[in-house]
Short mmCIF file of C-alpha atoms in Angstrom, two decimals:
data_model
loop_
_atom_site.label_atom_id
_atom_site.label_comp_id
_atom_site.label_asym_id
_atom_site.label_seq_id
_atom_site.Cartn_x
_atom_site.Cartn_y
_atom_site.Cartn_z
CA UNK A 1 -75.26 191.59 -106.37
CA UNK A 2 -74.59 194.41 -104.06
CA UNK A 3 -76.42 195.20 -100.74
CA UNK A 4 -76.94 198.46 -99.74
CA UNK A 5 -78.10 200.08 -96.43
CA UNK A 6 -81.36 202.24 -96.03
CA UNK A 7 -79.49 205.30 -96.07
CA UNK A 8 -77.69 204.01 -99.66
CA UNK A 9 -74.45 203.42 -98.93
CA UNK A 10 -72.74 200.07 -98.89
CA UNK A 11 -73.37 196.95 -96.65
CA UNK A 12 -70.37 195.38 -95.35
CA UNK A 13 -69.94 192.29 -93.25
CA UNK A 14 -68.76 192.82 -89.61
CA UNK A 15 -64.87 192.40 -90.11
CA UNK A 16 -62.72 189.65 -88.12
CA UNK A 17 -61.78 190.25 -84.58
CA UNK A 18 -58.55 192.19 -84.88
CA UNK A 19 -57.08 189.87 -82.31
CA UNK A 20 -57.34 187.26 -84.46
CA UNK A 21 -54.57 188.92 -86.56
CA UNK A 22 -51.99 188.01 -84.52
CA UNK A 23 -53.06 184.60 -83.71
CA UNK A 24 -52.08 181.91 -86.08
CA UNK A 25 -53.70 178.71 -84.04
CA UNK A 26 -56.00 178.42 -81.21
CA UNK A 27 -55.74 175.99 -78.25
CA UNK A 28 -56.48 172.75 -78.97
CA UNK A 29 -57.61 171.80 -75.55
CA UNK A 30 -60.23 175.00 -75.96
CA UNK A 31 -61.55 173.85 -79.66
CA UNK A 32 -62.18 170.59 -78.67
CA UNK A 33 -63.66 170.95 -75.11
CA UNK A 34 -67.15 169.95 -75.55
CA UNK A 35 -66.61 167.29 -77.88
CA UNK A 36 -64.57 165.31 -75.14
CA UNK A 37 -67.56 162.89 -73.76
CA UNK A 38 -65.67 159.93 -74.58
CA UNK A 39 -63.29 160.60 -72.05
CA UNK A 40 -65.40 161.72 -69.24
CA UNK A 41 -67.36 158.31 -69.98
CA UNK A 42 -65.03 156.04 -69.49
CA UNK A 43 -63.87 158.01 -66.23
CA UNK A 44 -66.89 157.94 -65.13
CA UNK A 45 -67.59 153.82 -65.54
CA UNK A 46 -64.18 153.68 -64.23
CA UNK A 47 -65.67 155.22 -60.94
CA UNK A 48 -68.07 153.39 -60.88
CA UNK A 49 -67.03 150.01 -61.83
CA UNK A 50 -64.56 150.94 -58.94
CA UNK A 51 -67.29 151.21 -56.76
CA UNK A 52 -69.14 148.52 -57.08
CA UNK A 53 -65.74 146.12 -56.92
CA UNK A 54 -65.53 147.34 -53.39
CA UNK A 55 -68.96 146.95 -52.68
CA UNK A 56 -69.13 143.09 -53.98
CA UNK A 57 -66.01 142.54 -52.04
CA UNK A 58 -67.28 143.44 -48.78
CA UNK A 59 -70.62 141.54 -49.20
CA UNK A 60 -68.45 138.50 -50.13
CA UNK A 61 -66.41 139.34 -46.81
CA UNK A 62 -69.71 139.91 -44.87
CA UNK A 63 -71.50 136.31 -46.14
CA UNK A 64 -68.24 134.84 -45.31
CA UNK A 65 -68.21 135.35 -41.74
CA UNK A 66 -72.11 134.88 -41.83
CA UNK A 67 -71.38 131.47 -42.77
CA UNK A 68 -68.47 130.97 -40.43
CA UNK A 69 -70.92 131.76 -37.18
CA UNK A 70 -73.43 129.37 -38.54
CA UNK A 71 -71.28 126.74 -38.71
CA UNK A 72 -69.86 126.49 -35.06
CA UNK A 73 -73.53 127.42 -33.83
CA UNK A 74 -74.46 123.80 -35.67
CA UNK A 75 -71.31 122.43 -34.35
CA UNK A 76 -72.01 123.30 -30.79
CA UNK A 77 -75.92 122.26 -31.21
CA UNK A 78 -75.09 118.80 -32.30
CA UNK A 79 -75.05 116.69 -29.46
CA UNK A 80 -74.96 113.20 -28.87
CA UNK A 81 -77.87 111.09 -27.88
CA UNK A 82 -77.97 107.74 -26.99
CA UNK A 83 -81.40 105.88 -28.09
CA UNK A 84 -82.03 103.17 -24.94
CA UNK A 85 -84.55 100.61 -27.27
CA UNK A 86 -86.63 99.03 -24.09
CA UNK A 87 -88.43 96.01 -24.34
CA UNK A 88 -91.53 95.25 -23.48
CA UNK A 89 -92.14 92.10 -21.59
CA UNK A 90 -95.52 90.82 -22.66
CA UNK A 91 -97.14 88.71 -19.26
CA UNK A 92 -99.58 85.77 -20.13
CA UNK A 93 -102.34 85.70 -18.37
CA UNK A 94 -103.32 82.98 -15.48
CA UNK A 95 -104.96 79.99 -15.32
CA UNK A 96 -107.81 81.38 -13.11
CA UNK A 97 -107.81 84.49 -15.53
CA UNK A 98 -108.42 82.51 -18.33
CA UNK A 99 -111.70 80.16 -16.66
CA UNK A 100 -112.81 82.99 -14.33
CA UNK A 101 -112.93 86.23 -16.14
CA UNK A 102 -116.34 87.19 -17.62
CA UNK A 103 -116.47 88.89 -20.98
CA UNK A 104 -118.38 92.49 -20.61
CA UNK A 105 -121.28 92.79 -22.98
CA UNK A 106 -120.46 94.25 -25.85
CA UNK A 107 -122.33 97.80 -26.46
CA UNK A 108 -124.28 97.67 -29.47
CA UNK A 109 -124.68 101.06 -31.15
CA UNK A 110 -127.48 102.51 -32.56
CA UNK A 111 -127.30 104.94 -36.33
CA UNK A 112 -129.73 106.95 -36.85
CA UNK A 113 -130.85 107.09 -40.26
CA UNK A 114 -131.40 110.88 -41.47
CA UNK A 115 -135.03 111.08 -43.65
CA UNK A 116 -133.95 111.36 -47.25
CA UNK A 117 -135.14 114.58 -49.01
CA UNK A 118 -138.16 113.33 -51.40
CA UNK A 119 -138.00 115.39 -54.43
CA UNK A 120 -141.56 116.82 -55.19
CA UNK A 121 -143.80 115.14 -57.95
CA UNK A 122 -145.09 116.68 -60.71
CA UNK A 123 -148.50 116.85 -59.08
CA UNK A 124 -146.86 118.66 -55.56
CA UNK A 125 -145.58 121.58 -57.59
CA UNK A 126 -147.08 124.95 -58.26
CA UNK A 127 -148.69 124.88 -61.23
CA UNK A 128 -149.82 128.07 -63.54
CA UNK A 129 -152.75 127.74 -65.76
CA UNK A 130 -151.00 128.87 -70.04
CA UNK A 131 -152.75 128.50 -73.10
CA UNK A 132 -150.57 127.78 -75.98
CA UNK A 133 -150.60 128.76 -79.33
CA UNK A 134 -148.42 125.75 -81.36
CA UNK A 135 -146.13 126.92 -84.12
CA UNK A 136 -144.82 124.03 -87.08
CA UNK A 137 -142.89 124.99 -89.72
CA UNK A 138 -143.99 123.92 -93.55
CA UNK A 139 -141.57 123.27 -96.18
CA UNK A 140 -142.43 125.18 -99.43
CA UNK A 141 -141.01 125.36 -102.53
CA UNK A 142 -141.27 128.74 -105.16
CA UNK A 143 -142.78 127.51 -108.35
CA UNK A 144 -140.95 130.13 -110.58
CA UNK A 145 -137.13 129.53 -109.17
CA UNK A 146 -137.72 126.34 -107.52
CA UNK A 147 -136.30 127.36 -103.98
CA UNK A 148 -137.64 125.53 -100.74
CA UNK A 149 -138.08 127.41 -97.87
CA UNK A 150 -139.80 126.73 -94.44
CA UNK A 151 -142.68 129.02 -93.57
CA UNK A 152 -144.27 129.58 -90.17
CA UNK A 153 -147.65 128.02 -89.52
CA UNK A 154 -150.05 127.71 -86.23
CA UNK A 155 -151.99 124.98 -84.96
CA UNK A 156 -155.07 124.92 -82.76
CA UNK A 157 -154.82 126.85 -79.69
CA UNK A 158 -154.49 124.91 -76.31
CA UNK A 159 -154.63 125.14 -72.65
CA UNK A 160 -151.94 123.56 -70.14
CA UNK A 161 -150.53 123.69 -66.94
CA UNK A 162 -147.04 124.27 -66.48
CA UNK A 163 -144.39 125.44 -63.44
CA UNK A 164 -142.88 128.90 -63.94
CA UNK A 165 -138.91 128.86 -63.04
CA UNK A 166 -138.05 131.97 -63.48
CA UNK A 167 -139.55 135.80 -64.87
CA UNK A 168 -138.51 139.36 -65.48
CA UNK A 169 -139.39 141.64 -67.57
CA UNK A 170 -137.58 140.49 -70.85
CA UNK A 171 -137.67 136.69 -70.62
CA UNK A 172 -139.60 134.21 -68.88
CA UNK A 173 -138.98 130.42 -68.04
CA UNK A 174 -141.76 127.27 -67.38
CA UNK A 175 -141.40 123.65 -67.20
CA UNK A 176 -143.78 121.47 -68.80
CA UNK A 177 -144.17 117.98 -69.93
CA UNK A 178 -146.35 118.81 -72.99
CA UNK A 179 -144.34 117.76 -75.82
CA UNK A 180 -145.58 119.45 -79.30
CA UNK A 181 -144.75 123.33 -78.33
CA UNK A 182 -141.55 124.11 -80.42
CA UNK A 183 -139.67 126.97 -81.22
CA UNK A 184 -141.99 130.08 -82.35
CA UNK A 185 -144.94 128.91 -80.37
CA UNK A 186 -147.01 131.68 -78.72
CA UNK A 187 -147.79 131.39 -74.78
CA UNK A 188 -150.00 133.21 -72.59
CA UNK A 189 -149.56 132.51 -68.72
CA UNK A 190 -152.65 133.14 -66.64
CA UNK A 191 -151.13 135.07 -64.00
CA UNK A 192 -152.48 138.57 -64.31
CA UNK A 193 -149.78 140.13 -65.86
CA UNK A 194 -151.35 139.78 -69.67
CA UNK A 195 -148.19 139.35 -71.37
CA UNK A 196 -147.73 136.99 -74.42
CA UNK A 197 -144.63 135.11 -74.68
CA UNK A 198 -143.04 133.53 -77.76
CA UNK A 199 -140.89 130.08 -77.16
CA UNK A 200 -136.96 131.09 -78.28
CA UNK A 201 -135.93 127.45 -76.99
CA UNK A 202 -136.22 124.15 -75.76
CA UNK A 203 -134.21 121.89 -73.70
CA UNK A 204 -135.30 118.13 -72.22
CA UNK A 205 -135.56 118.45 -68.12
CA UNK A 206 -136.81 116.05 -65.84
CA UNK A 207 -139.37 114.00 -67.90
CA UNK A 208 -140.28 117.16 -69.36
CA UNK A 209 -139.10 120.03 -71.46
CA UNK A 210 -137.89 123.63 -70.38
CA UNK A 211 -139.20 126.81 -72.62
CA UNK A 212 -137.32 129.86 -72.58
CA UNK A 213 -139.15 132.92 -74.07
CA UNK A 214 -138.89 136.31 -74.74
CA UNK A 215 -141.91 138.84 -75.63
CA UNK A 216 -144.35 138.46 -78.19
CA UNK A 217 -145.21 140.99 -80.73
CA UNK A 218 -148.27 138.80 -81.75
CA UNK A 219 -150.74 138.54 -79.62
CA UNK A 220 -153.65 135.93 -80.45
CA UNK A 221 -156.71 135.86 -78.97
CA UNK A 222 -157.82 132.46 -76.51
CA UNK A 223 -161.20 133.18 -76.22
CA UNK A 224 -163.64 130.30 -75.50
CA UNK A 225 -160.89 127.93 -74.74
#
């Protein structure tokens, strides 16, 4: 297929450089010059390898005399000493020493016993005035699959006194020694802050049991308790 130029005639390629007429080889040095990194590598580790010889062969000369100096300094330093092992003459005592001398009292001393720290009885602490709604679970069982299943009841409502440990606003912890409040059990601590508390768990502490809770969303009444 032939190419033509906008004004119709024929496109032709640029033709070779006329110099190149005459010339039946270029320089092989000039072909090849950028492709000649192998070389200039390995004269360039050669340098350096070089290098670092002499540098490793003057710290070896440097450590050498370093070690030289420190031994004749310990040479000087070491000195002879001559241990003299004396011996003690121990006198016995006299006669009159013996008979006459008069044994001083001996000084009787006195320890004072520091109080020990009483821990406080139940009846010492700070107590806060709860009522208690108990919570049991009942096993069940569904008549028309035959599943059991454990389903949340509540007992008769109570009032107790208990110690509060600890209180924010998202969880709230009392010690008490009432045994039948487990998990699910609604609280309500007379303290003027009218917040109902459900039980989340319980742990054994100290002859008694401590009740962590969180929140409530039901809130029973304990009127006429």
């Amino acid at each position: 297929m032939t190419l033509y130029n906008k004004d119709g005639s024929v496109y032709k390629l640029s033709s070779p450089n006329r110099l190149m007429r005459t010339q039946t080889l270029w320089e092989k040095d000039h072909i090849f010059y950028n492709l000649d990194w192998l070389g200039k590598f390995e004269q360039i580790l050669f340098e350096i390898n070089k290098k670092l010889k002499k540098i490793e062969a003057e710290e070896q000369g440097f450590l050498y005399q370093e070690v030289e100096a420190k031994e004749e300094i310990e040479e000087n330093s070491i000195e002879e000493v001559q241990i003299e092992e004396e011996i003690l003459v121990k006198e016995e005592p006299s006669l009159e020493e013996i008979f006459f001398s008069k044994e001083e009292p001996k000084k009787e001393t006195i320890v004072e016993e520091k109080p020990k720290s009483v821990p406080k009885l139940s009846s010492e602490l700070d107590k806060t005035f709860v009522f208690c709604l108990p919570a049991f679970y009942e096993d069940r069982k569904d008549d028309l699959y035959g599943d059991t299943y454990k389903s949340l009841k509540y007992g008769n409502a109570f009032s107790m006194e208990a110690v509060i440990i600890s209180q924010n606003d998202l969880c709230l912890e009392i010690w008490t020694n009432v045994e039948s409040i487990e998990k699910g059990s609604v609280l309500y601590p007379k303290t003027g802050f009218k917040r109902w508390w459900k039980v989340q768990q319980k742990k054994p502490k100290a002859q008694g049991w401590v009740l962590t809770m969180i929140p409530s969303d039901f809130h029973p009444s304990f009127d006429g308790i």
